[in-house]
CSV table of C-alpha atoms in Angstrom, one decimal:
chain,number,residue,atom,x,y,z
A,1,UNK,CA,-4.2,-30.1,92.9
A,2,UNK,CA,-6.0,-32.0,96.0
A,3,UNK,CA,-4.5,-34.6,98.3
A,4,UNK,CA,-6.2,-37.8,99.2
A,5,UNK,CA,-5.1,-38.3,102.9
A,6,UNK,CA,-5.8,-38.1,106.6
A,7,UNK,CA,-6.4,-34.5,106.3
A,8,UNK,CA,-9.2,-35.1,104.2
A,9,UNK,CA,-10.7,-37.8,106.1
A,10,UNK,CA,-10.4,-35.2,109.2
A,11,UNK,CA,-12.5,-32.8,106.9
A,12,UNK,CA,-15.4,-35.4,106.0
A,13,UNK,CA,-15.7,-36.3,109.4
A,14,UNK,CA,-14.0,-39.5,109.6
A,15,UNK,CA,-11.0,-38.7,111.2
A,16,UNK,CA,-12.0,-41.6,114.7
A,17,UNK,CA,-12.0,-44.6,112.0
A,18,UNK,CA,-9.6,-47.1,112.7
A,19,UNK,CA,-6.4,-47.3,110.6
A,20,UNK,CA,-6.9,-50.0,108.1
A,21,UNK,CA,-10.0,-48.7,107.2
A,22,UNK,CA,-9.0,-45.1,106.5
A,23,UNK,CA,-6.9,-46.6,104.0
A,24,UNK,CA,-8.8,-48.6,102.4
A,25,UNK,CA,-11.8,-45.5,102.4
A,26,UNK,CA,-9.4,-43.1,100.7
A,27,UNK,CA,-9.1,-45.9,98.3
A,28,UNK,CA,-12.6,-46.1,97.5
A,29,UNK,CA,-12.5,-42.0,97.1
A,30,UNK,CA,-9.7,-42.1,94.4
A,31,UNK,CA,-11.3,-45.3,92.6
A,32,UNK,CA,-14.9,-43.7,92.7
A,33,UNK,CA,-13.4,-39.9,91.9
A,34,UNK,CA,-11.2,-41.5,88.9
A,35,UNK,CA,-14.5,-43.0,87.6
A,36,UNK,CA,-16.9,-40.1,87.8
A,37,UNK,CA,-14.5,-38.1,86.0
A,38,UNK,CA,-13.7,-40.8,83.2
A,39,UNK,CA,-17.6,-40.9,82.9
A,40,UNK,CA,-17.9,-36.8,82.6
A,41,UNK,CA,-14.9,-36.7,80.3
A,42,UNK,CA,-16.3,-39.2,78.0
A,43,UNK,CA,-19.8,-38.0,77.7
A,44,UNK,CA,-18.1,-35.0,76.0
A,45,UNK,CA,-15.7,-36.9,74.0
A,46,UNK,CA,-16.0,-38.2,70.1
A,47,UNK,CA,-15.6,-41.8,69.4
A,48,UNK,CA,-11.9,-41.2,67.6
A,49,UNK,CA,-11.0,-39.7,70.5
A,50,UNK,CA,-12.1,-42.0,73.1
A,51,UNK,CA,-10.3,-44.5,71.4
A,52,UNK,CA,-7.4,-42.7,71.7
A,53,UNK,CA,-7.5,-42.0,75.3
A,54,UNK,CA,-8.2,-45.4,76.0
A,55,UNK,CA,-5.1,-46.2,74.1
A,56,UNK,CA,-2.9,-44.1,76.6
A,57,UNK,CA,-4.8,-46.3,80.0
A,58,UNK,CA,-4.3,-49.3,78.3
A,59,UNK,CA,-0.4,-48.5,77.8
A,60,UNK,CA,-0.6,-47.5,81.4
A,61,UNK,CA,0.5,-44.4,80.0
A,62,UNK,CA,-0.7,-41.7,82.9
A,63,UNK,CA,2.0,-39.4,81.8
A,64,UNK,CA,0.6,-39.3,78.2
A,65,UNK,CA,-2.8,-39.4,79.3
A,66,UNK,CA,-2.6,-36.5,81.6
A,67,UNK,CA,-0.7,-34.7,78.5
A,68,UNK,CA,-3.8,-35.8,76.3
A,69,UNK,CA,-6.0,-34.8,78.6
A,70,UNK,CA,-4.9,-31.0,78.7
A,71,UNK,CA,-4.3,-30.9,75.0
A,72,UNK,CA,-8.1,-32.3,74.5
A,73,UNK,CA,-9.4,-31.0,77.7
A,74,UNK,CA,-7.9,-28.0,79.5
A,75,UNK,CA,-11.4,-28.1,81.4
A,76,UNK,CA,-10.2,-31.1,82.8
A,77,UNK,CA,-8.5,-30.4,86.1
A,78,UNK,CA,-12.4,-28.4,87.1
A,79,UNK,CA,-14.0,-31.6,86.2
A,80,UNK,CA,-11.6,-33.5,89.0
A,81,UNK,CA,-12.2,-30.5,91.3
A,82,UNK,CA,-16.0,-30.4,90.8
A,83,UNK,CA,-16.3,-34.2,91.2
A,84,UNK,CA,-14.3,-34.3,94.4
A,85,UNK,CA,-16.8,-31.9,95.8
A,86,UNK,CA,-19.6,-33.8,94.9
A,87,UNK,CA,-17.8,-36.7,96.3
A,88,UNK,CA,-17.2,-35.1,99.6
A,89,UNK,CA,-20.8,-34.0,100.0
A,90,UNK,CA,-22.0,-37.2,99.6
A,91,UNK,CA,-19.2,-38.7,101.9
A,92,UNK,CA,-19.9,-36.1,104.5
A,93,UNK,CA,-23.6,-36.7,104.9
A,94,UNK,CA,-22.7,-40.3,105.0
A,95,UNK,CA,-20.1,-39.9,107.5
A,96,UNK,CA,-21.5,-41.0,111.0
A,97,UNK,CA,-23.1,-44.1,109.2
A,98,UNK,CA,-19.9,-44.8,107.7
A,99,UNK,CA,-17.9,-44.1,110.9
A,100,UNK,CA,-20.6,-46.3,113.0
A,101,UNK,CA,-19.7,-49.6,110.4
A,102,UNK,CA,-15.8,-49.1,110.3
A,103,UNK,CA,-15.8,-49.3,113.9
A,104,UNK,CA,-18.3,-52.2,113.9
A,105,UNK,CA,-16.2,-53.9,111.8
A,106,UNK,CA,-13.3,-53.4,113.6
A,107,UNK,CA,-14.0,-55.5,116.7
A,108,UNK,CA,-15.3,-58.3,114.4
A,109,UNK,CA,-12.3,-58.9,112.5
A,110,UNK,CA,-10.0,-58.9,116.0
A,111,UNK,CA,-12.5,-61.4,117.5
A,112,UNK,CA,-11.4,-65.0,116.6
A,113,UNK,CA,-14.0,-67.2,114.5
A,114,UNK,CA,-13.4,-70.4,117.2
A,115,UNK,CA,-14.4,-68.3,119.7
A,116,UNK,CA,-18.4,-67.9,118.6
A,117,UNK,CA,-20.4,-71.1,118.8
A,118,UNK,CA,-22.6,-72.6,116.1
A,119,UNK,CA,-26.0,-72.3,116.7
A,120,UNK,CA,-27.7,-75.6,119.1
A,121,UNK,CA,-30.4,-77.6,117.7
A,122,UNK,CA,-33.7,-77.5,119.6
């Protein structure tokens, strides 16, 4: 289907962020893509059968979820795919302000806190 990895990151122009941070940005991507499409699915979804999805997550069922979902849904699998493109439009427009504050961040979290000195009184 797709692959959330440093491929992709490459492709939305964030391929120069450091490490820690690609990870926890393709983290972001699948927690925000997961959402979007839970929010799609369910606008088109009848109470009894949003209760019974939600059943499956609850169980942390993903097996019988993804069944449900093509049974209920076999649209579902263009939902993810349109989403994610969405996703990477927005992500690419972003990209150099998002590159600019991983690598900001980076030398912050390297610099010690003992080393910066509290602010003098006049």
């Amino acid at each position: 289907m797709f692959k959330l990895d440093d491929n992709l990151l490459q492709d939305l122009g964030l391929g120069a962020m450091p490490v820690n941070e690609k990870n926890k940005m393709l983290g972001h991507i699948y927690e925000t893509l997961e959402m979007r499409v839970g929010m799609k699915l369910a606008e088109q979804m009848s109470n009894e059968q949003l209760d019974e999805f939600e059943g499956y997550i609850d169980r942390n069922d993903e097996a019988g979820a993804l069944k449900w979902l093509e049974a209920n849904f076999p649209n579902y699998k263009q939902v993810v795919a349109d989403e994610l493109e969405n996703l990477k439009r927005e992500i690419k427009q972003a990209a150099p302000q998002i590159l600019a504050s991983s690598q900001q961040a980076e030398p912050q979290q390297a610099a010690s806190p003992s080393s910066e000195q509290p602010p003098q009184a006049a």
